[in-house]
Short mmCIF file of C-alpha atoms in Angstrom, two decimals:
data_model
loop_
_atom_site.label_atom_id
_atom_site.label_comp_id
_atom_site.label_asym_id
_atom_site.label_seq_id
_atom_site.Cartn_x
_atom_site.Cartn_y
_atom_site.Cartn_z
CA MET A 1375 -18.68 37.77 84.06
CA PRO A 1376 -16.49 36.20 81.42
CA ASN A 1377 -19.20 33.64 80.56
CA ARG A 1378 -21.73 36.41 80.07
CA ASP A 1379 -19.40 38.23 77.64
CA ARG A 1380 -18.84 35.02 75.70
CA ASP A 1381 -22.61 34.39 75.40
CA SER A 1382 -23.29 37.93 74.30
CA PHE A 1383 -20.55 37.70 71.71
CA GLY A 1384 -21.98 34.48 70.32
CA SER A 1385 -25.47 35.95 70.10
CA VAL A 1386 -24.14 38.97 68.20
CA GLU A 1387 -22.44 36.68 65.65
CA ASP A 1388 -25.65 34.71 65.15
CA LEU A 1389 -27.56 37.91 64.68
CA MET A 1390 -25.13 39.21 62.06
CA SER A 1391 -25.20 35.96 60.08
CA TYR A 1392 -29.00 35.95 60.23
CA LEU A 1393 -29.17 39.52 58.97
CA SER A 1394 -26.75 38.72 56.08
CA VAL A 1395 -28.96 35.81 55.01
CA ILE A 1396 -32.02 38.08 55.08
CA GLU A 1397 -30.13 40.68 53.01
CA ASN A 1398 -29.13 38.13 50.34
CA THR A 1399 -32.64 36.79 50.15
CA ILE A 1400 -34.08 40.30 49.67
CA GLU A 1401 -31.51 41.06 46.93
CA ASN A 1402 -32.29 37.85 45.05
CA THR A 1403 -36.02 38.45 45.32
CA VAL A 1404 -35.74 42.03 44.08
CA GLU A 1405 -33.54 40.91 41.19
CA ASP A 1406 -36.00 38.19 40.17
CA VAL A 1407 -38.91 40.68 40.32
CA ALA A 1408 -36.96 43.17 38.20
CA ASN A 1409 -36.12 40.55 35.59
CA SER A 1410 -39.72 39.40 35.46
CA PHE A 1411 -40.88 43.02 35.10
CA ASP A 1412 -38.39 43.65 32.29
CA SER A 1413 -39.48 40.51 30.48
CA MET A 1414 -43.17 41.41 30.85
CA THR A 1415 -42.50 44.95 29.64
CA ASP A 1416 -40.64 43.63 26.57
CA LYS A 1417 -43.51 41.29 25.72
CA ILE A 1418 -46.12 44.06 26.13
CA SER A 1419 -44.11 46.49 24.01
CA GLU A 1420 -43.58 43.84 21.34
CA SER A 1421 -47.29 43.02 21.33
CA LEU A 1422 -48.25 46.73 21.07
CA ARG A 1423 -45.73 47.24 18.28
CA VAL A 1424 -47.14 44.36 16.29
CA THR A 1425 -50.77 45.33 16.98
CA LEU A 1426 -50.32 49.00 16.11
CA GLY A 1427 -48.22 48.15 13.09
CA ASP A 1428 -51.04 46.03 11.65
CA GLN A 1429 -53.72 48.80 12.08
CA SER A 1430 -54.57 50.41 8.77
CA TRP A 1431 -56.21 53.53 10.27
CA LEU A 1432 -52.96 54.77 11.77
CA PRO A 1433 -50.76 56.91 9.56
CA LYS A 1434 -47.38 55.52 8.66
CA SER A 1435 -45.55 58.29 10.48
CA THR A 1436 -47.11 57.26 13.79
CA LYS A 1437 -46.65 53.52 13.34
CA PRO A 1438 -43.81 52.02 15.36
CA LEU A 1439 -40.78 50.94 13.42
CA SER A 1440 -40.46 47.18 12.95
CA ARG A 1441 -37.32 45.46 14.16
CA PRO A 1442 -34.69 44.85 11.50
CA PRO A 1443 -34.44 41.22 10.36
CA PRO A 1444 -31.60 39.21 11.85
CA PRO A 1445 -28.44 39.35 9.75
CA MET A 1446 -28.16 36.45 7.32
CA ALA A 1447 -25.01 34.36 7.41
CA THR A 1448 -22.93 35.17 4.38
CA PRO A 1449 -21.89 32.03 2.45
CA VAL A 1450 -18.23 31.15 2.97
CA GLY A 1451 -16.27 30.23 -0.13
CA TYR A 1452 -14.20 27.08 -0.56
CA PHE A 1453 -10.97 28.98 -0.14
CA GLU A 1454 -12.06 30.68 3.09
CA ALA A 1455 -13.40 27.41 4.52
CA SER A 1456 -10.16 25.62 3.68
CA ARG A 1457 -8.12 28.40 5.24
CA ASP A 1458 -10.18 28.28 8.43
CA TRP A 1459 -9.80 24.49 8.64
CA LEU A 1460 -6.04 24.70 8.12
CA SER A 1461 -5.70 27.36 10.79
CA ARG A 1462 -7.61 25.18 13.26
CA HIS A 1463 -5.56 22.02 12.47
CA ARG A 1464 -2.02 23.32 12.16
CA ALA A 1465 -0.30 20.14 13.37
CA ILE A 1466 -2.06 17.93 10.83
CA THR A 1467 -1.40 20.48 8.10
CA ALA A 1468 2.32 20.61 8.90
CA ALA A 1469 2.60 16.80 8.90
CA VAL A 1470 0.80 16.46 5.56
CA VAL A 1471 2.89 19.21 3.98
CA CYS A 1472 6.15 17.61 5.18
CA PHE A 1473 5.08 14.17 3.96
CA LEU A 1474 3.96 15.38 0.53
CA GLY A 1475 6.94 17.68 0.15
CA THR A 1476 9.45 14.95 1.01
CA GLY A 1477 7.74 12.46 -1.31
CA ALA A 1478 7.64 14.95 -4.16
CA PHE A 1479 11.32 15.80 -3.67
CA LEU A 1480 12.36 12.13 -3.65
CA ILE A 1481 10.32 11.40 -6.79
CA TRP A 1482 11.75 14.44 -8.57
CA ARG A 1483 15.29 13.51 -7.51
CA GLN A 1484 14.86 9.91 -8.64
CA ARG A 1485 13.49 10.93 -12.05
CA ARG A 1486 16.23 13.49 -12.47
CA LEU A 1487 18.91 10.91 -11.67
CA ASN A 1488 17.35 8.40 -14.04
CA ARG A 1489 17.42 10.92 -16.89
CA VAL A 1490 21.14 11.56 -16.49
CA LYS A 1491 23.23 9.45 -18.84
CA ARG A 1492 25.99 7.62 -17.01
CA ARG A 1493 28.98 6.80 -19.15
CA ALA A 1494 32.61 6.17 -18.30
CA LYS A 1495 35.26 8.61 -19.46
CA ARG A 1496 37.04 7.84 -22.72
CA GLY A 1497 39.93 9.19 -24.66
CA LYS A 1498 39.45 11.66 -27.47
CA ASN A 1499 39.70 8.82 -29.96
CA GLY A 1500 36.90 6.91 -28.18
CA GLN A 1501 39.23 4.44 -26.47
CA ARG A 1502 38.17 3.05 -23.12
CA THR A 1503 40.42 4.13 -20.26
CA ASP A 1504 38.63 3.26 -16.98
CA VAL A 1505 39.37 -0.17 -15.47
CA VAL A 1506 37.16 -1.88 -12.87
CA ILE A 1507 38.02 -5.08 -11.00
CA LEU A 1508 34.84 -6.94 -10.06
CA ALA A 1509 35.79 -9.53 -7.44
CA GLY A 1510 32.83 -11.85 -7.16
CA PRO A 1511 31.88 -15.42 -8.08
CA PRO A 1512 31.69 -15.50 -11.91
CA SER A 1513 28.69 -17.82 -11.66
CA ALA A 1514 26.72 -15.46 -9.40
CA PRO A 1515 23.82 -13.59 -11.07
CA LEU A 1516 24.86 -10.36 -9.35
CA THR A 1517 28.40 -10.59 -10.78
CA ARG A 1518 27.13 -11.23 -14.29
CA SER A 1519 24.57 -8.42 -14.17
CA LEU A 1520 27.06 -5.86 -12.88
CA SER A 1521 29.80 -6.87 -15.32
CA LEU A 1522 27.51 -6.57 -18.34
CA ASP A 1523 26.13 -3.22 -17.18
CA LEU A 1524 29.58 -1.77 -16.48
CA GLU A 1525 30.79 -2.97 -19.88
CA ARG A 1526 27.83 -1.28 -21.57
CA ARG A 1527 28.65 1.98 -19.77
CA GLY A 1528 32.21 2.04 -21.11
CA PHE A 1529 34.35 0.35 -18.45
CA ILE A 1530 36.99 -2.33 -18.90
CA VAL A 1531 35.97 -5.08 -16.46
CA TYR A 1532 38.30 -7.71 -14.99
CA ILE A 1533 36.83 -10.60 -12.99
CA PRO A 1534 39.20 -12.71 -10.86
CA VAL A 1535 38.90 -16.45 -11.57
CA ASN A 1536 40.46 -19.48 -9.97
CA SER A 1537 39.67 -22.29 -12.40
CA LEU A 1538 39.46 -23.04 -16.07
CA TRP A 1539 35.70 -23.50 -15.83
CA GLU A 1540 35.22 -19.95 -14.46
CA GLU A 1541 37.48 -18.54 -17.18
CA ARG A 1542 35.43 -20.24 -19.88
CA LEU A 1543 32.26 -18.96 -18.26
CA ILE A 1544 33.45 -15.37 -18.70
CA GLN A 1545 34.77 -15.97 -22.20
CA ALA A 1546 31.37 -17.39 -23.16
CA GLU A 1547 29.89 -13.88 -22.81
CA SER A 1548 31.87 -12.88 -25.95
CA LYS A 1549 32.48 -9.37 -24.64
CA THR A 1550 35.74 -7.77 -25.70
CA ASP A 1551 35.98 -5.62 -22.56
CA ILE A 1552 35.14 -8.27 -19.94
CA HIS A 1553 38.28 -10.24 -19.15
CA PRO A 1554 39.08 -13.05 -16.72
CA LEU A 1555 41.92 -12.42 -14.30
CA GLN A 1556 43.70 -15.53 -13.06
CA LEU A 1557 44.13 -15.14 -9.32
CA ASP A 1558 44.53 -17.57 -6.45
CA VAL A 1559 44.24 -15.89 -3.04
CA THR A 1560 45.61 -18.98 -1.29
CA SER A 1561 48.90 -18.79 -3.21
CA PRO A 1562 51.12 -15.78 -2.42
CA SER A 1563 53.20 -16.32 -5.55
CA SER A 1564 50.12 -16.41 -7.80
CA LEU A 1565 48.71 -13.33 -6.11
CA ALA A 1566 51.97 -11.40 -6.53
CA SER A 1567 52.20 -12.44 -10.19
CA THR A 1568 48.68 -11.18 -10.86
CA ILE A 1569 49.37 -7.86 -9.19
CA ARG A 1570 52.49 -7.41 -11.35
CA LYS A 1571 50.47 -8.08 -14.50
CA VAL A 1572 47.81 -5.55 -13.51
CA THR A 1573 50.50 -2.99 -12.64
CA ALA A 1574 52.17 -3.53 -16.01
CA LEU A 1575 48.79 -3.11 -17.69
CA LEU A 1576 48.13 0.19 -15.94
CA HIS A 1577 51.71 1.46 -16.17
CA PRO A 1578 53.26 0.10 -19.39
CA ALA A 1579 56.89 0.73 -20.31
CA GLU A 1580 55.91 3.00 -23.19
CA ALA A 1581 53.49 5.63 -21.96
CA PRO A 1582 50.37 5.49 -24.17
CA LYS A 1583 48.55 8.55 -25.37
CA TYR A 1584 45.54 7.70 -23.25
CA PRO A 1585 46.72 5.69 -20.21
CA LEU A 1586 44.41 3.35 -18.35
CA ARG A 1587 43.03 4.37 -14.96
CA PHE A 1588 42.15 1.97 -12.18
CA VAL A 1589 38.89 3.55 -10.97
CA SER A 1590 37.31 0.99 -8.67
CA LEU A 1591 37.66 -2.30 -6.84
CA ILE A 1592 34.25 -3.93 -6.29
CA LEU A 1593 34.10 -6.74 -3.72
CA LEU A 1594 31.14 -9.11 -3.52
CA PRO A 1595 31.69 -11.15 -0.35
CA GLN A 1596 28.72 -13.49 -0.46
CA THR A 1597 27.12 -14.26 2.89
CA PRO A 1598 26.72 -17.99 3.55
CA SER A 1599 23.22 -19.35 2.90
CA PRO A 1600 23.05 -22.97 4.10
CA PRO A 1601 20.30 -25.20 2.68
CA GLN A 1602 18.79 -25.53 6.15
CA SER A 1603 19.14 -23.64 9.42
CA GLN A 1604 21.66 -24.99 11.89
CA SER A 1605 22.35 -24.20 15.50
CA ILE A 1606 25.85 -23.30 16.61
CA ALA A 1607 26.10 -26.60 18.45
CA HIS A 1608 25.79 -28.51 15.15
CA ILE A 1609 28.18 -26.38 13.04
CA SER A 1610 31.43 -28.24 12.65
CA ALA A 1611 34.89 -26.72 12.77
CA ASP A 1612 35.36 -27.46 9.07
CA SER A 1613 32.22 -25.48 8.26
CA TRP A 1614 33.49 -22.50 10.25
CA SER A 1615 36.85 -22.73 8.53
CA ASP A 1616 35.26 -22.86 5.07
CA ALA A 1617 32.97 -19.93 5.86
CA PHE A 1618 35.83 -17.76 7.10
CA SER A 1619 38.10 -18.74 4.22
CA ILE A 1620 35.55 -18.19 1.44
CA HIS A 1621 33.55 -15.26 2.73
CA LEU A 1622 36.11 -13.35 4.82
CA LEU A 1623 39.69 -14.32 4.06
CA SER A 1624 39.26 -14.12 0.28
CA PRO A 1625 38.00 -10.49 0.09
CA PHE A 1626 40.39 -9.36 2.84
CA THR A 1627 43.41 -10.83 1.03
CA LEU A 1628 42.27 -9.43 -2.30
CA LEU A 1629 41.85 -5.92 -0.91
CA GLN A 1630 45.23 -6.03 0.77
CA ALA A 1631 46.89 -7.12 -2.48
CA PHE A 1632 45.30 -4.35 -4.57
CA LEU A 1633 45.58 -1.64 -1.89
CA PRO A 1634 48.79 -0.06 -3.30
CA LEU A 1635 47.11 0.36 -6.70
CA VAL A 1636 43.96 1.68 -5.04
CA ILE A 1637 45.99 4.31 -3.16
CA SER A 1638 48.09 5.37 -6.15
CA HIS A 1639 45.04 5.76 -8.44
CA GLU A 1640 42.75 7.11 -5.68
CA SER A 1641 40.26 4.45 -6.63
CA SER A 1642 36.96 3.71 -4.92
CA VAL A 1643 36.36 0.50 -2.97
CA LEU A 1644 32.84 -0.93 -3.01
CA PHE A 1645 31.49 -3.68 -0.74
CA LEU A 1646 28.22 -5.31 -1.79
CA ASN A 1647 26.55 -7.41 0.92
CA HIS A 1648 23.09 -8.96 1.28
CA THR A 1649 22.09 -7.82 4.77
CA ASN A 1650 18.34 -8.37 5.23
CA THR A 1651 18.54 -11.55 7.32
CA PRO A 1652 21.87 -10.84 9.13
CA SER A 1653 20.56 -7.41 10.22
CA LEU A 1654 18.17 -9.12 12.65
CA SER A 1655 20.78 -11.63 13.88
CA PRO A 1656 18.21 -14.46 13.87
CA PRO A 1657 18.86 -17.74 15.65
CA LEU A 1658 19.97 -20.81 13.68
CA HIS A 1659 21.94 -18.58 11.26
CA GLY A 1660 25.27 -18.54 13.04
CA GLU A 1661 27.56 -18.53 10.00
CA ALA A 1662 25.68 -15.76 8.18
CA ASN A 1663 25.45 -13.59 11.31
CA VAL A 1664 29.14 -13.96 12.19
CA VAL A 1665 30.30 -13.28 8.61
CA ALA A 1666 28.03 -10.24 8.21
CA HIS A 1667 29.08 -8.62 11.48
CA ALA A 1668 32.75 -9.36 10.80
CA LEU A 1669 32.44 -7.60 7.42
CA ASP A 1670 30.76 -4.60 9.06
CA SER A 1671 33.58 -4.32 11.60
CA TYR A 1672 36.22 -4.68 8.88
CA ILE A 1673 34.62 -1.99 6.70
CA SER A 1674 34.25 0.37 9.67
CA THR A 1675 37.91 -0.07 10.65
CA PHE A 1676 39.14 0.29 7.07
CA ARG A 1677 37.08 3.47 6.62
CA LYS A 1678 38.63 5.02 9.73
CA GLU A 1679 42.15 4.10 8.62
CA SER A 1680 41.65 5.33 5.04
CA ALA A 1681 41.94 8.97 6.13
CA ALA A 1682 45.61 8.39 6.96
CA ILE A 1683 46.25 6.12 3.96
CA GLY A 1684 44.98 8.30 1.13
CA ASN A 1685 41.96 9.67 -0.67
CA ILE A 1686 39.90 6.46 -0.93
CA ASN A 1687 36.16 6.45 -1.38
CA ILE A 1688 34.84 3.45 0.59
CA VAL A 1689 31.17 2.64 -0.03
CA ASP A 1690 29.27 -0.07 1.82
CA PHE A 1691 26.26 -1.32 -0.16
CA LYS A 1692 23.62 -2.98 2.00
CA LEU A 1693 21.53 -4.99 -0.43
CA GLY A 1694 17.95 -6.01 0.18
CA ALA A 1695 15.61 -8.02 -2.01
CA LEU A 1696 16.40 -7.67 -5.74
CA ASP A 1697 14.16 -8.76 -8.58
CA TYR A 1698 16.29 -11.41 -10.26
CA GLU A 1699 13.40 -12.68 -12.38
CA SER A 1700 12.94 -9.39 -14.28
CA ASN A 1701 16.64 -8.98 -15.13
CA PRO A 1702 17.60 -10.94 -18.25
CA ASP A 1703 21.30 -10.69 -17.40
CA ALA A 1704 20.79 -12.35 -14.01
CA LEU A 1705 17.88 -14.64 -14.87
CA GLN A 1706 20.03 -17.03 -16.89
CA MET A 1707 22.42 -17.49 -13.97
CA VAL A 1708 19.53 -17.92 -11.53
CA VAL A 1709 18.04 -20.75 -13.55
CA ALA A 1710 21.42 -22.42 -13.91
CA ALA A 1711 22.24 -22.04 -10.21
CA ARG A 1712 18.95 -23.59 -9.14
CA HIS A 1713 19.91 -26.75 -11.00
CA ASP A 1714 23.46 -26.77 -9.69
CA ASP A 1715 24.04 -27.51 -6.02
CA LYS A 1716 27.57 -26.11 -6.18
CA ARG A 1717 26.29 -22.68 -7.06
CA SER A 1718 23.21 -22.55 -4.84
CA ASP A 1719 24.92 -20.16 -2.38
CA SER A 1720 25.35 -17.51 -5.08
CA VAL A 1721 21.60 -16.93 -5.34
CA PRO A 1722 19.99 -15.42 -2.23
CA GLU A 1723 16.79 -17.14 -1.24
CA GLN A 1724 13.70 -15.05 -1.99
CA LYS A 1725 10.20 -16.44 -1.63
CA LYS A 1726 7.10 -14.53 -2.71
CA VAL A 1727 8.96 -11.20 -2.44
CA ARG A 1728 9.24 -8.88 -5.40
CA GLY A 1729 12.46 -6.98 -4.96
CA SER A 1730 13.75 -3.76 -6.40
CA SER A 1731 14.91 -3.44 -9.96
CA PHE A 1732 18.54 -4.12 -10.84
CA ARG A 1733 18.60 -0.75 -12.61
CA GLU A 1734 18.58 0.98 -9.23
CA LEU A 1735 21.64 -1.01 -8.18
CA HIS A 1736 23.43 -0.32 -11.47
CA LEU A 1737 22.91 3.44 -11.12
CA GLU A 1738 24.05 3.52 -7.50
CA VAL A 1739 27.17 1.47 -8.30
CA PHE A 1740 28.12 3.83 -11.13
CA ASP A 1741 27.63 6.88 -8.90
CA ALA A 1742 29.81 5.27 -6.23
CA ILE A 1743 32.56 4.52 -8.75
CA VAL A 1744 32.74 8.14 -9.91
CA GLY A 1745 32.60 9.47 -6.33
CA LYS A 1746 29.00 10.72 -6.13
CA ARG A 1747 28.10 8.22 -3.40
CA ARG A 1748 29.91 7.81 -0.11
CA GLY A 1749 29.39 6.05 3.18
CA THR A 1750 26.56 3.52 3.31
CA VAL A 1751 24.12 3.02 0.45
CA TYR A 1752 20.88 1.06 0.83
CA VAL A 1753 19.63 -0.67 -2.31
CA GLY A 1754 16.85 -3.22 -2.56
CA ARG A 1755 13.56 -3.69 -0.83
CA GLY A 1756 13.84 -3.97 2.93
CA SER A 1757 17.52 -3.06 3.21
CA ARG A 1758 17.04 0.14 5.23
CA THR A 1759 14.00 -1.19 7.14
CA TYR A 1760 15.75 -4.36 8.28
CA ASP A 1761 18.83 -2.38 9.30
CA ILE A 1762 16.75 0.00 11.44
CA LEU A 1763 14.74 -2.83 12.99
CA GLY A 1764 17.91 -4.71 13.84
CA LYS A 1765 19.21 -1.67 15.75
CA VAL A 1766 15.95 -0.67 17.44
CA ILE A 1767 13.87 -3.71 18.37
CA PRO A 1768 15.11 -5.98 21.18
CA GLN A 1769 16.76 -9.22 20.21
CA GLY A 1770 14.11 -11.23 22.04
CA VAL A 1771 11.34 -9.73 19.90
CA ALA A 1772 13.20 -10.50 16.67
CA GLY A 1773 13.84 -14.06 17.80
CA TRP A 1774 10.20 -14.49 18.79
CA MET A 1775 8.96 -13.23 15.40
CA LEU A 1776 11.33 -15.49 13.52
CA SER A 1777 10.38 -18.46 15.71
CA LEU A 1778 6.72 -17.90 14.83
CA LYS A 1779 7.67 -17.91 11.16
CA ALA A 1780 9.65 -21.12 11.65
CA GLN A 1781 6.69 -22.73 13.44
CA LYS A 1782 4.33 -21.80 10.61
CA LYS A 1783 6.76 -23.23 8.07
CA GLU A 1784 7.10 -26.41 10.13
CA GLY A 1785 3.30 -26.70 10.31
CA ARG A 1786 2.99 -26.33 6.54
CA ASP A 1787 5.69 -28.92 5.97
CA ARG A 1788 3.98 -31.33 8.39
CA LYS A 1789 0.64 -30.78 6.66
CA LYS A 1790 2.16 -31.50 3.27
CA ALA A 1791 3.83 -34.63 4.64
CA ASP A 1792 0.49 -35.82 6.07
CA GLU A 1793 -1.22 -35.22 2.72
CA VAL A 1794 1.47 -37.19 0.93
CA ALA A 1795 1.18 -40.00 3.47
CA ASP A 1796 -2.63 -40.07 3.15
CA GLY A 1797 -2.33 -40.19 -0.63
CA SER A 1798 0.14 -43.05 -0.49
CA GLN A 1799 -2.11 -45.01 1.92
CA ALA A 1800 -5.13 -44.45 -0.30
CA SER A 1801 -3.26 -45.64 -3.38
CA THR A 1802 -2.07 -48.72 -1.47
CA SER A 1803 -5.61 -49.58 -0.35
CA TRP A 1804 -6.95 -49.23 -3.89
CA GLU A 1805 -4.19 -51.53 -5.13
CA LYS A 1806 -5.24 -54.10 -2.53
CA VAL A 1807 -8.90 -53.85 -3.57
CA GLU A 1808 -7.99 -54.27 -7.23
CA HIS A 1809 -5.79 -57.26 -6.36
CA VAL A 1810 -8.58 -58.97 -4.38
CA SER A 1811 -11.18 -58.32 -7.07
CA GLY A 1812 -8.83 -59.74 -9.68
CA GLU A 1813 -8.37 -62.95 -7.65
CA GLU A 1814 -12.17 -63.40 -7.18
CA SER A 1815 -12.81 -63.03 -10.89
CA THR A 1816 -10.28 -65.75 -11.67
#
């Protein structure tokens, strides 16, 4: 009995599914017939409409109305088309607007800053009152260019010197407001004597009508640039000692000596460093990398401590590639330094790179002196880019890129050496041929 119920139940299910299939088939067939009938009716009515409309014997009132023509697409103007495109591409539109807006603002700001005349303050009688101490190598093109520009803008410039030759080099400029300042950072007595002279100059016994103001101390700690790359294993202890003494100890001692005057006059302190190569910390540049990072740490620490010391504006200039060839003030020193091995470190090596104009540096230095620039200032081509790359890209990638450059340079040098050797061998063979021909003729 249970098996019979199960069989009957299964047969009922099969019957119901069969009937549902038949029902769907009938519905689809009826729908297809209806659609075909509608289409045939439309074609017949369209044919009758056209046929009766073309008969001339029918009156116009009885003729069927013709279908209206399809609406013509109205031409879209340039403004409407542009608006539709912008609405469909909002992301691209926003990026282009931001890029063009930022570029236009920077260009407008740069032109506006260039139009502003930058002159130092003077007394009512026209006397110069602002004093700047420019602590850099007197033979460096950067020192000469900055000193001449600051003198033209109305500052009294003092350049520390340590020898009679450097003093004569400054006196040769024949500028009444650019003075040498005898100073030996290795001698505490000489350093104290110089500070007393500067203090007496700024604070004389008889108060003048227009007293002098110490407005800025500019430090140019040159990064070491050896004639050829050296690994740390081949750098001697004397080389490390010289690098630390010249490029670190000298500016640190100088700043410490002038710090009381800087605090009392609320002067600005400017550091000018070439940072393109040290930013990447490349291999085989141990001295330059160590000096550059030590200066960064010193400036960062000094900036944090200045809040408790006094109102001191500390500006760190990160210099990139500068166009020494287009600056007449620096070009003379560049040519002289290239023929003088003793001064080769004062000219940063630049090959086939056109740097930024010195005018940009002059304007930024003036703005930093008067307090319009603070923090870190990037001047020169590649200064900001190299700094960002040094912080973002892995050290292995930077080393790999620089090693490829070194390999290319080595290949070019080897090729030149081979060409020179081939030329010398050819000349030697021709000399032998001429010698043999001369002996046969005799």
